[in-house]
PDB file of C-alpha atoms in Angstrom:
ATOM      1  CA  UNK A   1      16.763 -62.542  50.404  1.00  0.00           C
ATOM      2  CA  UNK A   2      16.456 -66.162  51.425  1.00  0.00           C
ATOM      3  CA  UNK A   3      19.863 -65.974  53.033  1.00  0.00           C
ATOM      4  CA  UNK A   4      22.368 -63.362  54.064  1.00  0.00           C
ATOM      5  CA  UNK A   5      24.849 -62.401  51.342  1.00  0.00           C
ATOM      6  CA  UNK A   6      28.024 -60.389  51.056  1.00  0.00           C
ATOM      7  CA  UNK A   7      27.447 -57.211  49.098  1.00  0.00           C
ATOM      8  CA  UNK A   8      29.696 -54.836  47.211  1.00  0.00           C
ATOM      9  CA  UNK A   9      29.418 -51.254  45.994  1.00  0.00           C
ATOM     10  CA  UNK A  10      28.366 -52.482  42.532  1.00  0.00           C
ATOM     11  CA  UNK A  11      25.317 -54.241  44.014  1.00  0.00           C
ATOM     12  CA  UNK A  12      24.010 -50.880  45.170  1.00  0.00           C
ATOM     13  CA  UNK A  13      24.167 -49.305  41.712  1.00  0.00           C
ATOM     14  CA  UNK A  14      22.449 -51.982  39.583  1.00  0.00           C
ATOM     15  CA  UNK A  15      19.263 -49.907  39.309  1.00  0.00           C
ATOM     16  CA  UNK A  16      20.840 -46.475  38.827  1.00  0.00           C
ATOM     17  CA  UNK A  17      19.245 -46.182  35.372  1.00  0.00           C
ATOM     18  CA  UNK A  18      15.894 -45.876  37.179  1.00  0.00           C
ATOM     19  CA  UNK A  19      16.798 -42.648  39.058  1.00  0.00           C
ATOM     20  CA  UNK A  20      17.508 -44.106  42.477  1.00  0.00           C
ATOM     21  CA  UNK A  21      17.146 -41.691  45.384  1.00  0.00           C
ATOM     22  CA  UNK A  22      18.677 -43.932  48.065  1.00  0.00           C
ATOM     23  CA  UNK A  23      19.640 -47.551  48.677  1.00  0.00           C
ATOM     24  CA  UNK A  24      19.273 -49.111  52.120  1.00  0.00           C
ATOM     25  CA  UNK A  25      20.955 -52.342  53.146  1.00  0.00           C
ATOM     26  CA  UNK A  26      20.117 -54.080  56.402  1.00  0.00           C
ATOM     27  CA  UNK A  27      20.295 -57.361  58.232  1.00  0.00           C
ATOM     28  CA  UNK A  28      19.141 -58.854  61.507  1.00  0.00           C
ATOM     29  CA  UNK A  29      21.536 -58.333  64.373  1.00  0.00           C
ATOM     30  CA  UNK A  30      22.360 -60.800  67.147  1.00  0.00           C
ATOM     31  CA  UNK A  31      23.125 -58.542  70.075  1.00  0.00           C
ATOM     32  CA  UNK A  32      25.312 -59.667  72.977  1.00  0.00           C
ATOM     33  CA  UNK A  33      23.367 -59.992  76.254  1.00  0.00           C
ATOM     34  CA  UNK A  34      24.917 -56.862  77.755  1.00  0.00           C
ATOM     35  CA  UNK A  35      23.348 -54.783  74.956  1.00  0.00           C
ATOM     36  CA  UNK A  36      20.136 -56.749  74.506  1.00  0.00           C
ATOM     37  CA  UNK A  37      19.017 -56.434  78.126  1.00  0.00           C
ATOM     38  CA  UNK A  38      18.581 -52.657  77.727  1.00  0.00           C
ATOM     39  CA  UNK A  39      16.139 -53.000  74.813  1.00  0.00           C
ATOM     40  CA  UNK A  40      12.430 -53.968  74.899  1.00  0.00           C
ATOM     41  CA  UNK A  41      11.876 -57.721  74.710  1.00  0.00           C
ATOM     42  CA  UNK A  42       9.783 -57.689  71.524  1.00  0.00           C
ATOM     43  CA  UNK A  43      12.146 -55.691  69.268  1.00  0.00           C
ATOM     44  CA  UNK A  44      14.152 -57.333  66.484  1.00  0.00           C
ATOM     45  CA  UNK A  45      17.413 -55.356  66.177  1.00  0.00           C
ATOM     46  CA  UNK A  46      18.682 -54.597  62.666  1.00  0.00           C
ATOM     47  CA  UNK A  47      21.827 -52.906  61.454  1.00  0.00           C
ATOM     48  CA  UNK A  48      21.413 -50.620  58.438  1.00  0.00           C
ATOM     49  CA  UNK A  49      23.440 -48.457  56.087  1.00  0.00           C
ATOM     50  CA  UNK A  50      22.593 -45.980  53.332  1.00  0.00           C
ATOM     51  CA  UNK A  51      24.553 -45.756  50.092  1.00  0.00           C
ATOM     52  CA  UNK A  52      24.322 -41.965  49.758  1.00  0.00           C
ATOM     53  CA  UNK A  53      24.296 -41.181  53.491  1.00  0.00           C
ATOM     54  CA  UNK A  54      20.608 -40.163  53.213  1.00  0.00           C
ATOM     55  CA  UNK A  55      21.576 -36.836  51.587  1.00  0.00           C
ATOM     56  CA  UNK A  56      19.139 -37.178  48.658  1.00  0.00           C
ATOM     57  CA  UNK A  57      16.233 -38.060  50.932  1.00  0.00           C
ATOM     58  CA  UNK A  58      16.781 -35.388  53.561  1.00  0.00           C
ATOM     59  CA  UNK A  59      18.685 -32.575  51.904  1.00  0.00           C
ATOM     60  CA  UNK A  60      21.194 -30.934  54.220  1.00  0.00           C
ATOM     61  CA  UNK A  61      20.688 -33.560  56.920  1.00  0.00           C
ATOM     62  CA  UNK A  62      23.039 -36.488  56.217  1.00  0.00           C
ATOM     63  CA  UNK A  63      23.265 -39.236  58.779  1.00  0.00           C
ATOM     64  CA  UNK A  64      27.044 -38.952  59.172  1.00  0.00           C
ATOM     65  CA  UNK A  65      29.401 -36.033  58.613  1.00  0.00           C
ATOM     66  CA  UNK A  66      31.137 -36.190  55.226  1.00  0.00           C
ATOM     67  CA  UNK A  67      34.633 -36.237  56.741  1.00  0.00           C
ATOM     68  CA  UNK A  68      33.795 -39.200  59.007  1.00  0.00           C
ATOM     69  CA  UNK A  69      32.261 -41.629  56.506  1.00  0.00           C
ATOM     70  CA  UNK A  70      35.407 -43.750  56.490  1.00  0.00           C
ATOM     71  CA  UNK A  71      35.431 -44.130  60.276  1.00  0.00           C
ATOM     72  CA  UNK A  72      33.887 -47.020  62.228  1.00  0.00           C
ATOM     73  CA  UNK A  73      30.960 -45.014  63.557  1.00  0.00           C
ATOM     74  CA  UNK A  74      27.528 -46.230  64.603  1.00  0.00           C
ATOM     75  CA  UNK A  75      24.165 -44.774  65.577  1.00  0.00           C
ATOM     76  CA  UNK A  76      22.503 -46.828  68.309  1.00  0.00           C
ATOM     77  CA  UNK A  77      19.031 -46.789  69.915  1.00  0.00           C
ATOM     78  CA  UNK A  78      18.584 -44.156  72.604  1.00  0.00           C
ATOM     79  CA  UNK A  79      18.146 -46.979  75.109  1.00  0.00           C
ATOM     80  CA  UNK A  80      21.913 -47.509  74.793  1.00  0.00           C
ATOM     81  CA  UNK A  81      22.808 -43.866  75.379  1.00  0.00           C
ATOM     82  CA  UNK A  82      25.206 -44.867  78.152  1.00  0.00           C
ATOM     83  CA  UNK A  83      27.580 -46.387  75.584  1.00  0.00           C
ATOM     84  CA  UNK A  84      30.442 -44.554  73.900  1.00  0.00           C
ATOM     85  CA  UNK A  85      31.468 -47.567  71.820  1.00  0.00           C
ATOM     86  CA  UNK A  86      30.073 -50.946  70.843  1.00  0.00           C
ATOM     87  CA  UNK A  87      31.671 -54.064  69.353  1.00  0.00           C
ATOM     88  CA  UNK A  88      30.271 -56.209  66.509  1.00  0.00           C
ATOM     89  CA  UNK A  89      32.041 -58.964  64.566  1.00  0.00           C
ATOM     90  CA  UNK A  90      35.242 -58.222  66.449  1.00  0.00           C
ATOM     91  CA  UNK A  91      35.202 -54.580  65.289  1.00  0.00           C
ATOM     92  CA  UNK A  92      34.772 -51.679  67.695  1.00  0.00           C
ATOM     93  CA  UNK A  93      32.435 -48.881  66.574  1.00  0.00           C
ATOM     94  CA  UNK A  94      32.349 -45.440  68.167  1.00  0.00           C
ATOM     95  CA  UNK A  95      28.851 -44.208  69.023  1.00  0.00           C
ATOM     96  CA  UNK A  96      28.109 -41.102  66.920  1.00  0.00           C
ATOM     97  CA  UNK A  97      24.446 -40.615  67.787  1.00  0.00           C
ATOM     98  CA  UNK A  98      21.172 -42.160  68.851  1.00  0.00           C
ATOM     99  CA  UNK A  99      18.026 -43.247  67.000  1.00  0.00           C
ATOM    100  CA  UNK A 100      14.466 -43.065  68.309  1.00  0.00           C
ATOM    101  CA  UNK A 101      13.767 -46.636  67.207  1.00  0.00           C
ATOM    102  CA  UNK A 102      14.840 -49.310  69.711  1.00  0.00           C
ATOM    103  CA  UNK A 103      15.698 -51.736  66.901  1.00  0.00           C
ATOM    104  CA  UNK A 104      17.732 -49.602  64.480  1.00  0.00           C
ATOM    105  CA  UNK A 105      21.527 -49.466  64.371  1.00  0.00           C
ATOM    106  CA  UNK A 106      23.121 -47.455  61.534  1.00  0.00           C
ATOM    107  CA  UNK A 107      26.705 -47.467  60.234  1.00  0.00           C
ATOM    108  CA  UNK A 108      28.391 -45.827  57.203  1.00  0.00           C
ATOM    109  CA  UNK A 109      28.038 -47.839  54.003  1.00  0.00           C
ATOM    110  CA  UNK A 110      31.761 -48.698  53.756  1.00  0.00           C
ATOM    111  CA  UNK A 111      31.791 -50.022  57.312  1.00  0.00           C
ATOM    112  CA  UNK A 112      28.716 -52.102  56.469  1.00  0.00           C
ATOM    113  CA  UNK A 113      30.084 -53.697  53.290  1.00  0.00           C
ATOM    114  CA  UNK A 114      33.390 -54.457  55.066  1.00  0.00           C
ATOM    115  CA  UNK A 115      31.867 -56.082  58.157  1.00  0.00           C
ATOM    116  CA  UNK A 116      28.285 -57.244  57.533  1.00  0.00           C
ATOM    117  CA  UNK A 117      26.185 -59.266  55.142  1.00  0.00           C
ATOM    118  CA  UNK A 118      22.729 -58.215  53.922  1.00  0.00           C
ATOM    119  CA  UNK A 119      19.367 -59.943  54.009  1.00  0.00           C
ATOM    120  CA  UNK A 120      17.456 -56.930  52.657  1.00  0.00           C
ATOM    121  CA  UNK A 121      18.339 -54.327  50.028  1.00  0.00           C
ATOM    122  CA  UNK A 122      15.819 -51.562  49.359  1.00  0.00           C
ATOM    123  CA  UNK A 123      16.054 -49.305  46.305  1.00  0.00           C
ATOM    124  CA  UNK A 124      14.126 -46.052  46.731  1.00  0.00           C
ATOM    125  CA  UNK A 125      13.239 -44.199  43.502  1.00  0.00           C
ATOM    126  CA  UNK A 126      12.688 -40.459  43.074  1.00  0.00           C
ATOM    127  CA  UNK A 127       9.546 -41.093  41.002  1.00  0.00           C
ATOM    128  CA  UNK A 128       7.128 -44.050  40.735  1.00  0.00           C
ATOM    129  CA  UNK A 129       8.114 -46.516  38.010  1.00  0.00           C
ATOM    130  CA  UNK A 130       5.836 -47.489  35.152  1.00  0.00           C
ATOM    131  CA  UNK A 131       4.724 -51.112  34.858  1.00  0.00           C
ATOM    132  CA  UNK A 132       7.313 -51.649  32.119  1.00  0.00           C
ATOM    133  CA  UNK A 133      10.089 -50.164  34.251  1.00  0.00           C
ATOM    134  CA  UNK A 134       9.035 -52.282  37.236  1.00  0.00           C
ATOM    135  CA  UNK A 135       9.354 -55.450  35.130  1.00  0.00           C
ATOM    136  CA  UNK A 136      12.786 -54.354  33.874  1.00  0.00           C
ATOM    137  CA  UNK A 137      13.957 -53.623  37.418  1.00  0.00           C
ATOM    138  CA  UNK A 138      12.649 -56.989  38.645  1.00  0.00           C
ATOM    139  CA  UNK A 139      14.555 -58.776  35.873  1.00  0.00           C
ATOM    140  CA  UNK A 140      17.803 -57.004  36.781  1.00  0.00           C
ATOM    141  CA  UNK A 141      17.423 -57.811  40.465  1.00  0.00           C
ATOM    142  CA  UNK A 142      16.568 -61.469  39.833  1.00  0.00           C
ATOM    143  CA  UNK A 143      19.658 -61.861  37.650  1.00  0.00           C
ATOM    144  CA  UNK A 144      21.888 -60.216  40.237  1.00  0.00           C
ATOM    145  CA  UNK A 145      20.308 -61.862  43.309  1.00  0.00           C
ATOM    146  CA  UNK A 146      18.919 -65.231  42.126  1.00  0.00           C
ATOM    147  CA  UNK A 147      18.333 -66.454  45.680  1.00  0.00           C
ATOM    148  CA  UNK A 148      16.358 -63.361  46.677  1.00  0.00           C
ATOM    149  CA  UNK A 149      12.631 -62.709  46.756  1.00  0.00           C
ATOM    150  CA  UNK A 150      11.976 -59.511  44.811  1.00  0.00           C
ATOM    151  CA  UNK A 151       9.162 -57.345  46.170  1.00  0.00           C
ATOM    152  CA  UNK A 152       8.241 -54.677  43.644  1.00  0.00           C
ATOM    153  CA  UNK A 153       5.741 -51.811  44.040  1.00  0.00           C
ATOM    154  CA  UNK A 154       3.238 -53.995  42.181  1.00  0.00           C
ATOM    155  CA  UNK A 155       3.518 -56.642  44.893  1.00  0.00           C
ATOM    156  CA  UNK A 156       2.884 -54.016  47.548  1.00  0.00           C
ATOM    157  CA  UNK A 157      -0.087 -52.612  45.617  1.00  0.00           C
ATOM    158  CA  UNK A 158      -1.631 -56.082  45.252  1.00  0.00           C
ATOM    159  CA  UNK A 159      -1.179 -56.771  48.961  1.00  0.00           C
ATOM    160  CA  UNK A 160      -2.660 -53.381  49.865  1.00  0.00           C
ATOM    161  CA  UNK A 161      -5.659 -53.947  47.593  1.00  0.00           C
ATOM    162  CA  UNK A 162      -6.309 -57.342  49.143  1.00  0.00           C
ATOM    163  CA  UNK A 163      -5.991 -56.017  52.683  1.00  0.00           C
ATOM    164  CA  UNK A 164      -8.156 -52.986  51.855  1.00  0.00           C
ATOM    165  CA  UNK A 165     -10.878 -55.205  50.366  1.00  0.00           C
ATOM    166  CA  UNK A 166     -10.999 -57.449  53.421  1.00  0.00           C
ATOM    167  CA  UNK A 167     -11.023 -54.445  55.754  1.00  0.00           C
ATOM    168  CA  UNK A 168     -13.775 -52.772  53.701  1.00  0.00           C
ATOM    169  CA  UNK A 169     -15.979 -55.880  53.883  1.00  0.00           C
ATOM    170  CA  UNK A 170     -15.488 -56.159  57.649  1.00  0.00           C
ATOM    171  CA  UNK A 171     -16.216 -52.477  58.207  1.00  0.00           C
ATOM    172  CA  UNK A 172     -19.287 -52.618  55.948  1.00  0.00           C
ATOM    173  CA  UNK A 173     -20.731 -55.632  57.785  1.00  0.00           C
ATOM    174  CA  UNK A 174     -20.084 -53.968  61.151  1.00  0.00           C
ATOM    175  CA  UNK A 175     -21.606 -50.697  59.954  1.00  0.00           C
ATOM    176  CA  UNK A 176     -24.750 -52.305  58.507  1.00  0.00           C
ATOM    177  CA  UNK A 177     -25.285 -54.409  61.646  1.00  0.00           C
ATOM    178  CA  UNK A 178     -24.846 -51.369  63.881  1.00  0.00           C
ATOM    179  CA  UNK A 179     -27.137 -49.282  61.678  1.00  0.00           C
ATOM    180  CA  UNK A 180     -29.982 -51.828  61.754  1.00  0.00           C
ATOM    181  CA  UNK A 181     -29.604 -52.214  65.521  1.00  0.00           C
ATOM    182  CA  UNK A 182     -29.675 -48.464  65.986  1.00  0.00           C
ATOM    183  CA  UNK A 183     -32.710 -47.959  63.751  1.00  0.00           C
ATOM    184  CA  UNK A 184     -34.579 -50.793  65.487  1.00  0.00           C
ATOM    185  CA  UNK A 185     -34.023 -49.215  68.894  1.00  0.00           C
ATOM    186  CA  UNK A 186     -34.930 -45.828  67.530  1.00  0.00           C
ATOM    187  CA  UNK A 187     -38.162 -47.219  66.079  1.00  0.00           C
ATOM    188  CA  UNK A 188     -39.110 -48.446  69.544  1.00  0.00           C
ATOM    189  CA  UNK A 189     -38.464 -44.951  70.883  1.00  0.00           C
ATOM    190  CA  UNK A 190     -40.681 -43.435  68.175  1.00  0.00           C
ATOM    191  CA  UNK A 191     -43.508 -45.829  69.057  1.00  0.00           C
ATOM    192  CA  UNK A 192     -43.328 -44.662  72.663  1.00  0.00           C
ATOM    193  CA  UNK A 193     -43.154 -41.027  71.595  1.00  0.00           C
ATOM    194  CA  UNK A 194     -46.253 -41.421  69.428  1.00  0.00           C
ATOM    195  CA  UNK A 195     -48.460 -41.930  72.486  1.00  0.00           C
ATOM    196  CA  UNK A 196     -46.946 -38.941  74.285  1.00  0.00           C
ATOM    197  CA  UNK A 197     -47.240 -36.619  71.293  1.00  0.00           C
ATOM    198  CA  UNK A 198     -50.870 -37.682  70.698  1.00  0.00           C
ATOM    199  CA  UNK A 199     -51.690 -36.671  74.276  1.00  0.00           C
ATOM    200  CA  UNK A 200     -50.042 -33.291  73.681  1.00  0.00           C
ATOM    201  CA  UNK A 201     -52.154 -32.869  70.537  1.00  0.00           C
ATOM    202  CA  UNK A 202     -55.354 -33.752  72.409  1.00  0.00           C
ATOM    203  CA  UNK A 203     -54.468 -31.133  75.038  1.00  0.00           C
ATOM    204  CA  UNK A 204     -54.280 -28.484  72.312  1.00  0.00           C
ATOM    205  CA  UNK A 205     -50.548 -28.314  71.592  1.00  0.00           C
ATOM    206  CA  UNK A 206     -49.717 -26.856  68.172  1.00  0.00           C
ATOM    207  CA  UNK A 207     -48.020 -29.078  65.605  1.00  0.00           C
ATOM    208  CA  UNK A 208     -44.918 -26.847  65.592  1.00  0.00           C
ATOM    209  CA  UNK A 209     -44.675 -27.353  69.358  1.00  0.00           C
ATOM    210  CA  UNK A 210     -45.039 -31.111  68.913  1.00  0.00           C
ATOM    211  CA  UNK A 211     -42.274 -31.077  66.273  1.00  0.00           C
ATOM    212  CA  UNK A 212     -39.963 -29.163  68.627  1.00  0.00           C
ATOM    213  CA  UNK A 213     -40.658 -31.652  71.414  1.00  0.00           C
ATOM    214  CA  UNK A 214     -39.898 -34.523  69.051  1.00  0.00           C
ATOM    215  CA  UNK A 215     -36.657 -32.868  67.886  1.00  0.00           C
ATOM    216  CA  UNK A 216     -35.465 -32.210  71.429  1.00  0.00           C
ATOM    217  CA  UNK A 217     -36.329 -35.747  72.486  1.00  0.00           C
ATOM    218  CA  UNK A 218     -34.318 -37.101  69.561  1.00  0.00           C
ATOM    219  CA  UNK A 219     -31.338 -34.873  70.420  1.00  0.00           C
ATOM    220  CA  UNK A 220     -31.389 -35.620  74.146  1.00  0.00           C
ATOM    221  CA  UNK A 221     -31.717 -39.379  73.694  1.00  0.00           C
ATOM    222  CA  UNK A 222     -29.026 -39.488  70.973  1.00  0.00           C
ATOM    223  CA  UNK A 223     -26.560 -37.432  73.018  1.00  0.00           C
ATOM    224  CA  UNK A 224     -27.283 -39.512  76.136  1.00  0.00           C
ATOM    225  CA  UNK A 225     -26.730 -42.751  74.211  1.00  0.00           C
ATOM    226  CA  UNK A 226     -23.499 -41.326  72.777  1.00  0.00           C
ATOM    227  CA  UNK A 227     -22.159 -40.287  76.184  1.00  0.00           C
ATOM    228  CA  UNK A 228     -22.912 -43.699  77.685  1.00  0.00           C
ATOM    229  CA  UNK A 229     -21.254 -45.439  74.715  1.00  0.00           C
ATOM    230  CA  UNK A 230     -18.276 -43.043  74.935  1.00  0.00           C
ATOM    231  CA  UNK A 231     -17.755 -43.812  78.618  1.00  0.00           C
ATOM    232  CA  UNK A 232     -17.938 -47.574  78.016  1.00  0.00           C
ATOM    233  CA  UNK A 233     -15.562 -47.324  75.042  1.00  0.00           C
ATOM    234  CA  UNK A 234     -12.952 -45.281  76.902  1.00  0.00           C
ATOM    235  CA  UNK A 235     -13.096 -47.367  80.081  1.00  0.00           C
ATOM    236  CA  UNK A 236     -12.860 -50.753  78.351  1.00  0.00           C
ATOM    237  CA  UNK A 237     -10.825 -49.777  75.276  1.00  0.00           C
ATOM    238  CA  UNK A 238      -7.524 -51.307  76.337  1.00  0.00           C
ATOM    239  CA  UNK A 239      -9.004 -54.433  77.901  1.00  0.00           C
ATOM    240  CA  UNK A 240     -11.625 -55.240  75.274  1.00  0.00           C
ATOM    241  CA  UNK A 241     -12.200 -52.970  72.280  1.00  0.00           C
ATOM    242  CA  UNK A 242      -8.528 -52.774  71.236  1.00  0.00           C
ATOM    243  CA  UNK A 243      -8.540 -56.579  71.057  1.00  0.00           C
ATOM    244  CA  UNK A 244     -11.419 -56.728  68.556  1.00  0.00           C
ATOM    245  CA  UNK A 245     -10.327 -53.857  66.286  1.00  0.00           C
ATOM    246  CA  UNK A 246      -9.821 -54.894  62.658  1.00  0.00           C
ATOM    247  CA  UNK A 247      -6.487 -53.017  62.733  1.00  0.00           C
ATOM    248  CA  UNK A 248      -3.796 -52.635  65.369  1.00  0.00           C
ATOM    249  CA  UNK A 249      -2.725 -49.468  67.171  1.00  0.00           C
ATOM    250  CA  UNK A 250      -5.849 -47.427  66.430  1.00  0.00           C
ATOM    251  CA  UNK A 251      -5.921 -44.167  68.376  1.00  0.00           C
ATOM    252  CA  UNK A 252      -9.067 -42.053  68.672  1.00  0.00           C
ATOM    253  CA  UNK A 253      -9.036 -38.259  68.738  1.00  0.00           C
ATOM    254  CA  UNK A 254     -11.626 -35.727  69.862  1.00  0.00           C
ATOM    255  CA  UNK A 255     -12.468 -35.221  66.193  1.00  0.00           C
ATOM    256  CA  UNK A 256     -13.245 -38.929  65.785  1.00  0.00           C
ATOM    257  CA  UNK A 257     -15.669 -38.890  68.695  1.00  0.00           C
ATOM    258  CA  UNK A 258     -17.255 -35.656  67.407  1.00  0.00           C
ATOM    259  CA  UNK A 259     -17.793 -37.326  64.030  1.00  0.00           C
ATOM    260  CA  UNK A 260     -19.533 -40.262  65.724  1.00  0.00           C
ATOM    261  CA  UNK A 261     -21.767 -37.859  67.669  1.00  0.00           C
ATOM    262  CA  UNK A 262     -22.738 -35.900  64.553  1.00  0.00           C
ATOM    263  CA  UNK A 263     -23.409 -39.121  62.638  1.00  0.00           C
ATOM    264  CA  UNK A 264     -25.610 -40.394  65.468  1.00  0.00           C
ATOM    265  CA  UNK A 265     -27.601 -37.155  65.513  1.00  0.00           C
ATOM    266  CA  UNK A 266     -27.988 -37.180  61.742  1.00  0.00           C
ATOM    267  CA  UNK A 267     -29.233 -40.777  61.663  1.00  0.00           C
ATOM    268  CA  UNK A 268     -31.618 -40.075  64.525  1.00  0.00           C
ATOM    269  CA  UNK A 269     -33.122 -37.061  62.795  1.00  0.00           C
ATOM    270  CA  UNK A 270     -33.415 -38.961  59.490  1.00  0.00           C
ATOM    271  CA  UNK A 271     -35.179 -41.838  61.246  1.00  0.00           C
ATOM    272  CA  UNK A 272     -37.592 -39.367  62.875  1.00  0.00           C
ATOM    273  CA  UNK A 273     -38.478 -37.611  59.611  1.00  0.00           C
ATOM    274  CA  UNK A 274     -41.140 -40.165  58.467  1.00  0.00           C
ATOM    275  CA  UNK A 275     -42.870 -39.963  61.843  1.00  0.00           C
ATOM    276  CA  UNK A 276     -42.690 -36.157  61.882  1.00  0.00           C
ATOM    277  CA  UNK A 277     -44.199 -36.057  58.385  1.00  0.00           C
ATOM    278  CA  UNK A 278     -47.038 -38.343  59.491  1.00  0.00           C
ATOM    279  CA  UNK A 279     -47.747 -36.105  62.489  1.00  0.00           C
ATOM    280  CA  UNK A 280     -47.884 -33.003  60.297  1.00  0.00           C
ATOM    281  CA  UNK A 281     -50.308 -34.657  57.869  1.00  0.00           C
ATOM    282  CA  UNK A 282     -52.535 -36.205  60.543  1.00  0.00           C
ATOM    283  CA  UNK A 283     -55.471 -34.543  62.243  1.00  0.00           C
ATOM    284  CA  UNK A 284     -55.991 -34.754  65.984  1.00  0.00           C
ATOM    285  CA  UNK A 285     -58.748 -37.341  65.384  1.00  0.00           C
ATOM    286  CA  UNK A 286     -56.402 -39.509  63.304  1.00  0.00           C
ATOM    287  CA  UNK A 287     -53.699 -39.270  65.953  1.00  0.00           C
ATOM    288  CA  UNK A 288     -56.268 -40.293  68.561  1.00  0.00           C
ATOM    289  CA  UNK A 289     -57.314 -43.345  66.510  1.00  0.00           C
ATOM    290  CA  UNK A 290     -53.610 -44.305  66.165  1.00  0.00           C
ATOM    291  CA  UNK A 291     -53.171 -43.893  69.899  1.00  0.00           C
ATOM    292  CA  UNK A 292     -56.173 -46.134  70.651  1.00  0.00           C
ATOM    293  CA  UNK A 293     -54.834 -48.875  68.351  1.00  0.00           C
TER     294      UNK A 293
END
């Protein structure tokens, strides 16, 4: 919404024909200094309520006990676990529990409608709506909340598609640049290996032995390059690499690093295949002429 508005129980049922699972209402909260100083500086506290006490979303695990929904109860961030009560808008709320999020305060829906306005109302459906149903729901919401900005699933899909396209282009450019750089360096390594393998051939080494030497050289160099890159990435991740990521809060697992290693080995072997094929097809005399050139 463009501004905070008073809400009533009827506002939370306007979309019930679309099989609503839960309705969340929330608004930004101006905390008194004595509460705010216990929370991280960057958080934006919000007070929330749920029309059906979250029973439809998490069966058997409602937020508040059924017999206490009419009481002035509140769930506060765990950072305020020293409190037994808290006062907002001149009303004292008894602390009934703690949330893991430092910005979320939750009260029963009746306490919310009696004491707070809303700047966001979210209607959660059991099943995805069709395009026709989305348009009908948007029309109902615009008539009921003319000053509000309605964000439908279609809006979210369009935003996701746009963000995904931009991210895909960035990743593709980074991948292609890295691939060409890798293959260029690997080509230089192959050129150096050609001289060594020609000498082995002149000394009577069998082609199968030469192929094994080439394979081991590829594996050793690829693994060494990976380990050096891994060390640099882990040491400078927080100070440098996390700042240039295309997305925030990326965490790398052992599986991610293993995938990079396997990809590096695969690309290295693929890049070595043309040279290995040439060695197999060439005679010792041809390899010698190549060496002399």
